[in-house]
PDB file of C-alpha atoms in Angstrom:
ATOM      1  CA  ALA A   1      -8.259 -11.241 -26.789  1.00 44.00           C
ATOM      2  CA  SER A   2      -6.931 -10.842 -23.282  1.00 48.00           C
ATOM      3  CA  LEU A   3      -4.675  -7.985 -22.217  1.00 48.00           C
ATOM      4  CA  ALA A   4      -1.793 -10.446 -21.845  1.00 49.00           C
ATOM      5  CA  SER A   5      -2.055 -11.881 -25.342  1.00 51.00           C
ATOM      6  CA  ALA A   6      -2.678  -8.510 -27.004  1.00 52.00           C
ATOM      7  CA  ASN A   7       0.198  -6.762 -25.197  1.00 52.00           C
ATOM      8  CA  PRO A   8       2.796  -9.276 -23.965  1.00 52.00           C
ATOM      9  CA  GLY A   9       5.347  -6.565 -23.036  1.00 53.00           C
ATOM     10  CA  VAL A  10       3.059  -4.920 -20.485  1.00 49.00           C
ATOM     11  CA  PHE A  11       3.729  -7.610 -17.909  1.00 49.00           C
ATOM     12  CA  SER A  12       7.468  -7.015 -17.900  1.00 64.00           C
ATOM     13  CA  ALA A  13       6.918  -3.255 -17.602  1.00 80.00           C
ATOM     14  CA  LEU A  14       4.523  -3.353 -14.646  1.00 88.00           C
ATOM     15  CA  SER A  15       4.781  -5.045 -11.274  1.00 89.00           C
ATOM     16  CA  PHE A  16       2.202  -5.373  -8.532  1.00 92.00           C
ATOM     17  CA  LEU A  17       2.804  -5.735  -4.808  1.00 91.00           C
ATOM     18  CA  LEU A  18      -0.218  -7.487  -3.315  1.00 92.00           C
ATOM     19  CA  PHE A  19      -0.285  -5.947   0.143  1.00 91.00           C
ATOM     20  CA  ALA A  20      -2.245  -8.033   2.630  1.00 91.00           C
ATOM     21  CA  PRO A  21      -3.078  -7.124   6.221  1.00 91.00           C
ATOM     22  CA  LEU A  22      -0.787  -8.572   8.854  1.00 92.00           C
ATOM     23  CA  GLU A  23      -3.593 -10.767  10.215  1.00 91.00           C
ATOM     24  CA  VAL A  24      -4.006 -12.453   6.843  1.00 89.00           C
ATOM     25  CA  LEU A  25      -0.281 -13.081   6.480  1.00 88.00           C
ATOM     26  CA  HIS A  26       0.000 -14.506   9.964  1.00 89.00           C
ATOM     27  CA  ALA A  27      -2.952 -16.842   9.349  1.00 89.00           C
ATOM     28  CA  LEU A  28      -1.111 -18.193   6.303  1.00 87.00           C
ATOM     29  CA  LYS A  29       2.377 -18.255   7.800  1.00 86.00           C
ATOM     30  CA  LYS A  30       1.995 -19.145  11.458  1.00 88.00           C
ATOM     31  CA  GLU A  31       5.586 -20.301  11.861  1.00 91.00           C
ATOM     32  CA  ASP A  32       6.688 -16.641  11.920  1.00 89.00           C
ATOM     33  CA  SER A  33       5.761 -14.170  14.653  1.00 92.00           C
ATOM     34  CA  PRO A  34       3.513 -11.226  13.793  1.00 92.00           C
ATOM     35  CA  GLU A  35       6.451  -8.905  14.560  1.00 94.00           C
ATOM     36  CA  GLU A  36       8.724 -10.726  12.091  1.00 93.00           C
ATOM     37  CA  LEU A  37       6.062 -10.755   9.395  1.00 91.00           C
ATOM     38  CA  GLU A  38       5.380  -7.036   9.841  1.00 93.00           C
ATOM     39  CA  LYS A  39       9.088  -6.271   9.630  1.00 94.00           C
ATOM     40  CA  TRP A  40       9.375  -8.125   6.292  1.00 90.00           C
ATOM     41  CA  ARG A  41       6.089  -6.718   5.046  1.00 90.00           C
ATOM     42  CA  GLN A  42       7.382  -3.163   5.530  1.00 91.00           C
ATOM     43  CA  ILE A  43      10.815  -3.989   4.063  1.00 90.00           C
ATOM     44  CA  TYR A  44       9.221  -5.332   0.877  1.00 87.00           C
ATOM     45  CA  LYS A  45       6.852  -2.389   0.671  1.00 90.00           C
ATOM     46  CA  SER A  46       9.499   0.275   1.064  1.00 90.00           C
ATOM     47  CA  ALA A  47      12.022  -1.430  -1.236  1.00 87.00           C
ATOM     48  CA  LEU A  48       9.621  -2.251  -4.034  1.00 86.00           C
ATOM     49  CA  LEU A  49       7.759   1.039  -4.094  1.00 86.00           C
ATOM     50  CA  LYS A  50      11.045   2.838  -4.837  1.00 86.00           C
ATOM     51  CA  ARG A  51      11.106   1.101  -8.206  1.00 84.00           C
ATOM     52  CA  PRO A  52       9.324   2.559 -11.218  1.00 83.00           C
ATOM     53  CA  ASN A  53       6.099   0.933 -12.314  1.00 86.00           C
ATOM     54  CA  VAL A  54       5.567  -0.997  -9.074  1.00 90.00           C
ATOM     55  CA  HIS A  55       2.022  -0.604  -7.834  1.00 93.00           C
ATOM     56  CA  LEU A  56       0.742  -1.433  -4.372  1.00 93.00           C
ATOM     57  CA  ILE A  57      -2.536  -3.350  -4.485  1.00 95.00           C
ATOM     58  CA  ASP A  58      -4.565  -3.507  -1.288  1.00 93.00           C
ATOM     59  CA  VAL A  59      -5.866  -7.062  -1.012  1.00 93.00           C
ATOM     60  CA  SER A  60      -7.710  -6.598   2.278  1.00 91.00           C
ATOM     61  CA  GLY A  61     -11.072  -6.454   0.495  1.00 91.00           C
ATOM     62  CA  PRO A  62     -12.817  -8.643  -2.043  1.00 93.00           C
ATOM     63  CA  VAL A  63     -10.665 -10.145  -4.771  1.00 93.00           C
ATOM     64  CA  GLU A  64     -12.800  -8.348  -7.363  1.00 96.00           C
ATOM     65  CA  GLU A  65     -11.628  -4.977  -5.987  1.00 96.00           C
ATOM     66  CA  ALA A  66      -7.968  -5.962  -6.287  1.00 95.00           C
ATOM     67  CA  GLY A  67      -8.601  -7.204  -9.810  1.00 96.00           C
ATOM     68  CA  GLN A  68     -10.279  -3.926 -10.716  1.00 97.00           C
ATOM     69  CA  GLN A  69      -7.309  -1.932  -9.372  1.00 96.00           C
ATOM     70  CA  ILE A  70      -4.921  -4.017 -11.474  1.00 96.00           C
ATOM     71  CA  ARG A  71      -7.047  -3.699 -14.619  1.00 96.00           C
ATOM     72  CA  GLN A  72      -7.219   0.104 -14.202  1.00 96.00           C
ATOM     73  CA  ILE A  73      -3.433   0.353 -13.866  1.00 94.00           C
ATOM     74  CA  ILE A  74      -2.874  -1.820 -16.943  1.00 93.00           C
ATOM     75  CA  ARG A  75      -5.380   0.162 -18.995  1.00 94.00           C
ATOM     76  CA  ALA A  76      -3.765   3.464 -17.961  1.00 93.00           C
ATOM     77  CA  TYR A  77      -0.335   2.070 -18.861  1.00 91.00           C
ATOM     78  CA  LEU A  78      -1.544   0.937 -22.278  1.00 90.00           C
ATOM     79  CA  ALA A  79      -3.177   4.307 -22.949  1.00 91.00           C
ATOM     80  CA  ASN A  80       0.200   6.080 -22.668  1.00 82.00           C
TER      81      ASN A  80
END
């Protein structure tokens, strides 16, 4: 069974902020200036990380690394 089906409550207790480099965001959202994107990127980061159980996930590397970070956080949460 997957983590989601075995423990449905875990996904309301944990949140993940996928934090991409500015260059990646700008490539996806070219209608906004890099300065505007960075401003909002930092606003989201600082606001969300003040909340309990919000975890910053660096998505600048391979997707497998981000997935591994998320799995480790979920496993640690379930172990408590």
